[in-house]
Coordinates of C-alpha atoms in Angstrom, one line a residue:
M1 CA -15.3 -9.1 -29.9
F2 CA -17.3 -6.1 -28.8
E3 CA -20.6 -8.0 -29.5
S4 CA -19.7 -10.6 -26.7
H5 CA -22.1 -10.9 -23.8
H6 CA -19.1 -10.1 -21.7
L7 CA -19.1 -6.7 -22.9
R8 CA -22.6 -6.0 -22.2
K9 CA -24.6 -4.6 -19.1
P10 CA -26.7 -6.9 -17.3
T11 CA -29.9 -5.3 -19.0
G12 CA -28.6 -6.4 -22.4
K13 CA -27.9 -2.9 -23.5
S14 CA -24.7 -2.1 -25.5
A15 CA -21.8 -2.2 -23.0
F16 CA -20.8 1.5 -24.1
S17 CA -24.3 3.0 -24.0
G18 CA -25.2 5.4 -21.4
L19 CA -21.5 6.0 -20.5
G20 CA -20.5 9.7 -20.2
A21 CA -17.0 11.0 -20.0
G22 CA -17.4 12.1 -16.6
E23 CA -18.8 8.7 -15.3
P24 CA -16.8 7.7 -12.1
G25 CA -15.6 4.2 -11.9
N26 CA -13.3 2.4 -9.5
S27 CA -9.6 2.9 -8.8
G28 CA -6.9 2.6 -11.4
Q29 CA -5.2 0.0 -9.2
E30 CA -8.1 -2.4 -8.9
S31 CA -7.0 -5.8 -10.4
Y32 CA -6.7 -5.8 -14.2
V33 CA -9.6 -3.1 -14.5
F34 CA -8.5 0.4 -15.4
P35 CA -11.0 3.0 -16.6
M36 CA -11.2 3.3 -20.2
V37 CA -10.6 6.8 -22.2
L38 CA -14.1 7.6 -23.1
G39 CA -13.2 9.7 -26.3
D40 CA -12.3 9.3 -29.8
M41 CA -15.6 7.6 -30.5
K42 CA -16.7 7.2 -34.3
G43 CA -19.9 7.8 -35.7
T44 CA -22.5 10.6 -35.0
T45 CA -25.0 11.6 -32.4
N46 CA -27.2 13.2 -34.5
S47 CA -29.7 10.3 -34.7
L48 CA -30.7 7.8 -32.2
T49 CA -30.4 5.1 -34.9
H50 CA -26.7 5.6 -35.1
T51 CA -26.1 5.2 -31.4
A52 CA -24.5 1.9 -31.6
A53 CA -22.1 3.0 -34.2
A54 CA -21.3 6.2 -32.5
M55 CA -20.2 4.4 -29.3
M56 CA -18.1 1.8 -31.0
P57 CA -14.5 2.4 -29.9
S58 CA -11.9 3.4 -32.3
P59 CA -8.2 1.7 -32.7
I60 CA -6.9 5.0 -30.7
F61 CA -9.3 4.3 -27.9
I62 CA -8.3 0.8 -27.7
W63 CA -4.5 1.8 -27.9
R64 CA -5.2 4.3 -25.1
F65 CA -6.8 1.6 -22.9
Q66 CA -4.2 -0.9 -23.3
V67 CA -1.2 1.6 -22.9
T68 CA -2.9 3.2 -19.7
L69 CA -3.3 -0.5 -18.4
F70 CA 0.1 -1.5 -19.1
L71 CA 1.9 1.6 -17.8
V72 CA 0.2 1.3 -14.4
W73 CA 0.6 -2.4 -13.9
G74 CA 4.0 -2.8 -16.0
F75 CA 5.8 -0.5 -13.6
S76 CA 4.5 -2.9 -10.9
C77 CA 1.7 -2.5 -8.4
C78 CA 2.1 -0.7 -5.0
K79 CA 2.6 -4.0 -3.3
T80 CA 5.7 -5.0 -5.4
M81 CA 6.9 -1.3 -5.0
M82 CA 6.8 -1.7 -1.3
V83 CA 8.9 -4.9 -1.4
W84 CA 11.7 -3.1 -3.4
L85 CA 11.6 -0.2 -0.9
W86 CA 11.9 -2.7 1.9
G87 CA 14.9 -4.4 0.3
V88 CA 16.7 -1.0 0.1
C89 CA 15.8 -0.3 3.9
L90 CA 17.5 -3.6 4.7
W91 CA 20.4 -2.5 2.8
V92 CA 20.9 0.5 4.6
F93 CA 20.4 -1.4 7.9
S94 CA 23.0 -3.8 7.0
Q95 CA 25.5 -1.0 6.4
S96 CA 24.6 1.2 9.3
T97 CA 26.0 0.9 13.0
I98 CA 22.6 0.1 14.1
S99 CA 21.7 -3.6 14.7
Y100 CA 18.2 -4.2 13.1
V101 CA 18.6 -7.9 13.7
K102 CA 18.4 -7.0 17.5
I103 CA 15.6 -4.5 17.1
F104 CA 13.3 -6.9 15.2
D105 CA 14.3 -9.9 17.2
I106 CA 14.9 -12.1 14.3
D107 CA 17.0 -15.1 13.9
Q108 CA 20.0 -15.9 11.6
N109 CA 17.6 -17.3 8.9
H110 CA 16.0 -13.9 8.3
L111 CA 16.1 -12.6 4.6
A112 CA 18.7 -10.2 3.6
H113 CA 18.3 -7.4 1.0
R114 CA 19.5 -9.7 -1.6
E115 CA 16.7 -12.2 -1.0
I116 CA 14.1 -9.5 -0.9
W117 CA 15.3 -7.8 -4.0
K118 CA 15.1 -11.4 -5.7
C119 CA 11.4 -11.6 -4.6
S120 CA 10.7 -8.2 -6.0
T121 CA 12.4 -9.1 -9.3
W122 CA 10.1 -12.1 -9.6
L123 CA 7.2 -10.0 -8.8
T124 CA 8.1 -7.4 -11.2
I125 CA 8.6 -10.0 -14.0
I126 CA 5.5 -12.1 -13.2
V127 CA 3.0 -9.1 -12.8
P128 CA 3.6 -7.5 -16.2
T129 CA 3.8 -10.9 -18.0
S130 CA 0.5 -11.8 -16.7
M131 CA -0.9 -8.3 -17.6
T132 CA 0.6 -8.6 -21.0
A133 CA -1.2 -12.1 -21.5
Y134 CA -4.4 -10.4 -20.4
L135 CA -4.0 -7.7 -22.9
Y136 CA -3.1 -10.1 -25.8
L137 CA -6.0 -12.5 -25.1
Y138 CA -8.6 -9.7 -24.7
S139 CA -7.5 -7.9 -27.9
H140 CA -7.9 -11.3 -29.7
G141 CA -11.6 -11.7 -28.3
E142 CA -10.6 -14.4 -26.0
V143 CA -12.6 -12.7 -23.3
S144 CA -12.8 -16.0 -20.9
L145 CA -9.2 -16.6 -21.2
A146 CA -8.1 -13.1 -20.4
A147 CA -10.5 -13.1 -17.4
S148 CA -8.7 -16.2 -16.0
Q149 CA -5.4 -14.2 -15.9
P150 CA -5.7 -12.2 -12.7
V151 CA -7.6 -15.2 -11.1
I152 CA -4.5 -17.4 -11.6
L153 CA -2.1 -14.7 -10.4
Y154 CA -4.0 -14.1 -7.2
I155 CA -4.4 -17.8 -6.4
A156 CA -0.7 -18.4 -7.3
F157 CA 0.5 -15.8 -4.9
A158 CA -2.0 -17.1 -2.0
L159 CA -0.5 -20.6 -2.6
V160 CA 3.0 -19.6 -2.4
L161 CA 2.4 -17.6 0.9
V162 CA 0.8 -20.7 2.5
F163 CA 2.9 -23.2 1.0
P164 CA 3.8 -25.7 3.8
F165 CA 7.0 -27.3 2.6
D166 CA 10.5 -26.0 3.3
I167 CA 11.0 -24.0 0.0
F168 CA 10.9 -20.3 -0.9
Y169 CA 12.0 -19.1 2.5
L170 CA 9.6 -21.1 4.7
S171 CA 10.7 -19.5 8.0
S172 CA 10.3 -16.1 6.7
R173 CA 6.6 -16.9 5.2
Y174 CA 5.7 -18.2 8.6
F175 CA 7.0 -15.3 10.5
F176 CA 5.1 -13.0 8.3
L177 CA 1.8 -15.0 8.4
K178 CA 2.4 -15.2 12.2
T179 CA 2.8 -11.4 12.4
L180 CA -0.3 -10.7 10.5
W181 CA -2.2 -13.2 12.9
R182 CA -0.9 -11.2 15.7
I183 CA -2.0 -8.1 14.1
A184 CA -5.5 -9.1 13.3
F185 CA -6.0 -10.7 16.8
P186 CA -3.9 -8.7 19.4
L187 CA -4.5 -11.3 22.3
Q188 CA -0.8 -11.1 23.4
P189 CA 1.8 -8.2 24.2
I190 CA 2.7 -6.2 21.2
S191 CA 6.0 -6.6 19.9
F192 CA 8.0 -4.0 17.7
P193 CA 7.4 -6.2 14.5
D194 CA 3.8 -6.3 15.3
F195 CA 3.1 -2.5 15.3
F196 CA 5.8 -2.0 12.7
L197 CA 3.9 -4.0 10.1
A198 CA 0.6 -2.7 11.3
D199 CA 1.8 0.8 10.7
I200 CA 3.0 -0.1 7.1
L201 CA -0.5 -1.7 6.4
T202 CA -2.3 1.5 7.1
S203 CA -0.3 3.2 4.4
M204 CA -1.6 0.3 2.1
A205 CA -5.2 0.6 3.2
K206 CA -6.1 1.5 -0.5
V207 CA -4.5 -1.7 -1.5
F208 CA -6.7 -3.6 0.9
S209 CA -9.7 -1.9 -0.7
D210 CA -8.4 -2.7 -4.2
L211 CA -7.7 -6.3 -3.2
E212 CA -11.4 -6.6 -2.1
R213 CA -12.7 -5.0 -5.2
S214 CA -10.6 -7.4 -7.4
V215 CA -11.9 -10.4 -5.5
C216 CA -15.3 -9.1 -5.8
R217 CA -15.2 -9.0 -9.5
M218 CA -13.6 -12.6 -9.7
L219 CA -16.3 -14.0 -7.5
H220 CA -19.1 -12.2 -9.5
N221 CA -17.5 -12.9 -13.0
Q222 CA -16.9 -9.2 -13.7
V223 CA -13.2 -9.5 -14.8
A224 CA -12.7 -8.4 -18.2
T225 CA -16.2 -6.7 -18.4
I226 CA -17.4 -3.3 -18.1
A227 CA -19.8 -3.9 -15.5
W228 CA -17.5 -1.9 -13.0
F229 CA -18.6 1.1 -15.0
E230 CA -22.0 0.8 -12.9
A231 CA -21.0 2.7 -9.7
D232 CA -24.1 1.1 -8.0
S233 CA -23.4 -2.6 -8.9
I234 CA -22.4 -5.0 -6.2
C235 CA -18.6 -4.4 -7.0
G236 CA -19.1 -0.7 -8.0
S237 CA -17.4 2.5 -6.6
H238 CA -20.6 3.1 -4.3
S239 CA -20.2 -0.1 -2.5
V240 CA -20.1 0.0 1.3
A241 CA -17.4 -2.6 1.4
I242 CA -15.0 0.1 0.2
P243 CA -14.8 2.2 3.6
L244 CA -15.1 -1.1 5.6
M245 CA -12.0 -2.3 3.9
L246 CA -9.9 0.9 4.3
V247 CA -10.9 1.3 8.0
I248 CA -9.4 -2.3 8.7
P249 CA -5.7 -1.4 9.1
Y250 CA -6.7 1.5 11.4
I251 CA -8.9 -0.6 13.6
W252 CA -6.1 -3.2 13.9
R253 CA -3.6 -0.5 15.1
L254 CA -6.1 1.2 17.3
M255 CA -6.7 -2.3 19.1
Q256 CA -2.9 -2.8 19.4
C257 CA -2.9 0.7 21.1
L258 CA -5.5 -0.5 23.5
R259 CA -3.7 -3.8 24.3
Q260 CA -0.4 -1.8 25.1
Y261 CA -2.3 0.3 27.5
K262 CA -3.6 -2.8 29.1
D263 CA -0.2 -4.3 29.4
T264 CA 1.9 -1.0 30.3
K265 CA -0.7 1.5 31.5
E266 CA 1.1 4.2 29.7
K267 CA -1.2 7.2 28.9
T268 CA 0.7 7.8 25.6
T269 CA -0.6 4.6 24.1
L270 CA -4.2 6.0 24.7
F271 CA -3.2 9.1 22.7
N272 CA -1.7 7.0 19.9
A273 CA -5.0 5.0 19.7
L274 CA -6.7 8.4 19.4
K275 CA -4.7 9.3 16.5
Y276 CA -5.9 6.1 14.6
S277 CA -9.2 6.7 15.5
T278 CA -9.2 10.2 13.7
A279 CA -9.0 8.2 10.3
V280 CA -12.4 6.5 10.9
P281 CA -14.6 9.7 10.2
V282 CA -12.6 10.5 7.3
I283 CA -13.2 7.4 5.5
F284 CA -16.9 7.0 6.6
L285 CA -17.9 10.6 6.0
S286 CA -16.5 10.5 2.5
A287 CA -18.4 7.3 1.7
L288 CA -21.7 9.0 2.8
K289 CA -21.5 11.1 -0.4
Y290 CA -23.3 8.1 -2.3
H291 CA -25.8 7.5 0.3
V292 CA -27.3 10.9 1.3
L293 CA -29.0 13.6 -0.7
P294 CA -26.5 16.0 -2.7
D295 CA -27.6 19.1 -0.5
R296 CA -27.1 17.3 2.7
W297 CA -23.6 16.3 1.4
T298 CA -22.7 19.7 0.3
Y299 CA -23.8 21.7 3.5
V300 CA -23.4 19.0 6.4
Y301 CA -21.1 16.0 5.6
H302 CA -18.5 17.5 3.1
P303 CA -17.7 20.3 5.8
L304 CA -17.4 17.7 8.4
W305 CA -15.2 15.6 6.2
L306 CA -12.9 18.5 5.7
I307 CA -12.7 19.2 9.5
S308 CA -11.9 15.5 10.3
S309 CA -9.2 15.3 7.3
F310 CA -7.5 18.4 8.9
V311 CA -7.4 16.9 12.3
N312 CA -6.3 13.5 11.0
S313 CA -3.6 14.9 9.2
L314 CA -2.1 17.2 11.5
Y315 CA -2.4 14.9 14.4
S316 CA -0.7 12.1 12.4
F317 CA 2.2 14.5 11.4
Y318 CA 2.7 15.6 15.2
W319 CA 3.0 12.1 16.3
D320 CA 5.5 11.3 13.7
V321 CA 7.9 14.0 14.6
T322 CA 7.5 13.9 18.3
R323 CA 7.0 10.4 19.1
D324 CA 7.9 8.1 16.4
W325 CA 11.1 9.8 15.6
D326 CA 13.9 11.1 17.8
L327 CA 15.1 14.5 16.5
S328 CA 18.0 14.8 19.1
V329 CA 20.1 12.4 17.0
F330 CA 18.7 12.5 13.8
T331 CA 20.2 10.5 10.6
R332 CA 22.5 8.4 12.8
I333 CA 21.1 5.4 10.8
F334 CA 23.1 6.8 7.8
K335 CA 26.3 6.5 9.5
F336 CA 27.9 3.5 7.8
N337 CA 30.4 1.0 8.9
K338 CA 32.4 1.8 5.8
P339 CA 31.3 5.7 4.9
T340 CA 30.7 6.4 1.4
W341 CA 29.8 9.5 -0.4
W342 CA 26.2 8.6 -0.2
S343 CA 26.3 8.2 3.5
D344 CA 28.3 11.3 3.9
L345 CA 25.6 13.2 1.9
L346 CA 23.0 12.2 4.5
Y347 CA 24.6 11.4 7.7
G348 CA 24.4 14.6 10.0
Q349 CA 23.1 17.0 7.4
K350 CA 20.5 19.6 8.4
W351 CA 18.9 19.6 5.1
V352 CA 17.7 15.9 5.8
Y353 CA 15.7 17.4 8.8
Y354 CA 13.9 19.7 6.6
W355 CA 13.3 17.5 3.8
V356 CA 11.7 14.8 5.9
I357 CA 9.7 17.1 8.4
G358 CA 8.4 19.2 5.3
S359 CA 7.6 16.0 3.1
N360 CA 6.0 14.1 5.7
L361 CA 3.6 17.1 6.4
I362 CA 2.7 17.6 2.8
L363 CA 2.2 13.8 2.2
R364 CA 0.4 13.3 5.4
C365 CA -2.1 15.9 4.2
T366 CA -2.5 14.2 0.6
W367 CA -2.7 10.7 2.0
T368 CA -6.2 11.7 3.2
Y369 CA -7.2 12.0 -0.3
K370 CA -6.7 8.4 -0.6
L371 CA -8.9 7.5 2.4
S372 CA -11.7 9.2 0.6
A373 CA -14.1 7.0 -1.4
H374 CA -15.7 9.8 -3.0
L375 CA -12.5 11.0 -4.9
R376 CA -11.5 7.4 -6.1
H377 CA -12.6 8.4 -9.7
N378 CA -9.4 10.7 -10.2
Y379 CA -7.5 7.9 -11.1
L380 CA -4.2 9.5 -11.9
T381 CA -4.0 11.5 -8.8
V382 CA -5.1 8.5 -6.6
F383 CA -2.1 6.4 -8.3
T384 CA 0.4 9.1 -7.7
I385 CA -0.8 9.7 -4.1
T386 CA -0.3 6.0 -3.6
A387 CA 3.2 5.8 -4.7
L388 CA 4.1 9.0 -2.8
E389 CA 2.6 7.4 0.3
M390 CA 4.8 4.4 -0.2
L391 CA 7.9 6.8 -0.4
R392 CA 6.7 8.7 2.6
R393 CA 6.5 5.4 4.6
F394 CA 9.8 4.3 3.2
Q395 CA 11.5 7.3 4.8
W396 CA 9.5 7.0 7.9
I397 CA 10.8 3.4 8.4
F398 CA 14.6 4.7 8.7
F399 CA 13.9 7.1 11.5
L400 CA 11.5 4.9 13.5
V401 CA 14.1 2.1 13.5
E402 CA 16.7 4.7 14.5
N403 CA 14.6 5.9 17.4
E404 CA 13.9 2.3 18.6
W405 CA 17.7 1.6 18.6
N406 CA 18.1 4.8 20.6
K407 CA 15.7 3.4 23.2
I408 CA 17.5 0.2 23.4
S409 CA 20.8 2.1 23.8
K410 CA 19.5 4.1 26.5
S411 CA 18.1 1.3 28.6
S412 CA 21.6 -0.4 28.3
I413 CA 20.1 -3.7 26.9
Q414 CA 22.0 -3.7 23.7
L415 CA 25.4 -5.5 23.5
P416 CA 28.6 -3.2 23.1
M417 CA 29.0 -2.1 19.5
T418 CA 32.2 -3.9 19.4
D419 CA 30.6 -7.1 20.2
I420 CA 27.7 -6.9 17.6
P421 CA 28.7 -9.1 14.6
N422 CA 29.0 -7.8 11.0
E423 CA 25.6 -8.2 9.2
D424 CA 27.3 -10.2 6.4
E425 CA 28.3 -12.7 9.1
K426 CA 24.8 -12.8 10.5
L427 CA 22.9 -13.1 7.3
V428 CA 22.5 -16.5 5.7
D429 CA 23.9 -16.5 2.1
S430 CA 21.2 -16.4 -0.7
S431 CA 22.6 -19.8 -1.9
D432 CA 21.4 -21.5 1.4
H433 CA 17.7 -20.9 0.4
T434 CA 15.7 -23.0 -1.9
V435 CA 13.6 -21.3 -4.3

């Protein structure tokens, strides 16, 4: 199968020729493409006549490639991970004395944690199954069929999301798509769900970039090929599309802040807009590494990138602690209607303060790493930081929602706590939904 034209460069040379062990590729999360382990090659390099044999991959090479690919995608991608974590958030909200239904202004048909976990379970089954089919077909030389697997998967997800008939939680899908539209085009006053989802999308900026890389490969027939090894190709790691996709969620959030200032005239919204604008130089200065001379990068743009990264990290951390959260009544969200040992461990405990503030500071700094295109070839580090950012955003959600409830309480808009129906009464049973 290694003699297939799918495994050759456009120049017609062997697919594995000219690739060094330190050759940077693209991110390990990009569709079905993951960097191969460029080692354990058979043959000898003593003679140019034996180059082809020397570069032929060994069974150990193939095994490492398949295992690495499966471990990353088998555990589930970051999108699926975020769905699982959102289900956990909804479960905590339903147990808490805080009414998240009122905060998000959602009706009785909203999805409960059970439905969210059902969706995430299906995702966790479907994605590894599709990946296993890809590995099986690829290892048996069916390159074209293997290349069709990610295409089918992406199209299926898109069709389910926009399916117009009343199946698979139509009202929730409509609410989600409507919120995305309001985020992309903030032509109306910004609601809590609007900026809440937009903030989560900033944590998934790398996912946006990976999605674009994956679609690019599908459109240019680079799935199940090694064309992605060529960093300067149209879908390579030096593409200008990477920083453009990374910056989109921050531009959306910036525009929301400006819209809020137009509606409220509150100066704090301008400072919030400034926070999101500090991510822009981090992203584009990093991308300049591939488009300027090495000396200019080392002595001019790299120091500027470090400074902008430092400013963005500290500014974002400061805003989390002083604006998004309310430290005066921390961890009230873990005061459950029916206390358990788990809620007692978290509710009113000082160690939660130290953990959340300390971990948020560290992960705010490391997240800058993911916004930097010139660091994308450090695959394991990039994947680890992506997962950690999902966990940081996960804990951030609890205290943002708690702070919003405190604001509602202080303004006396909320119903008396005794009048708030139990969440189990408000949520539609999962049997009422058609899948």
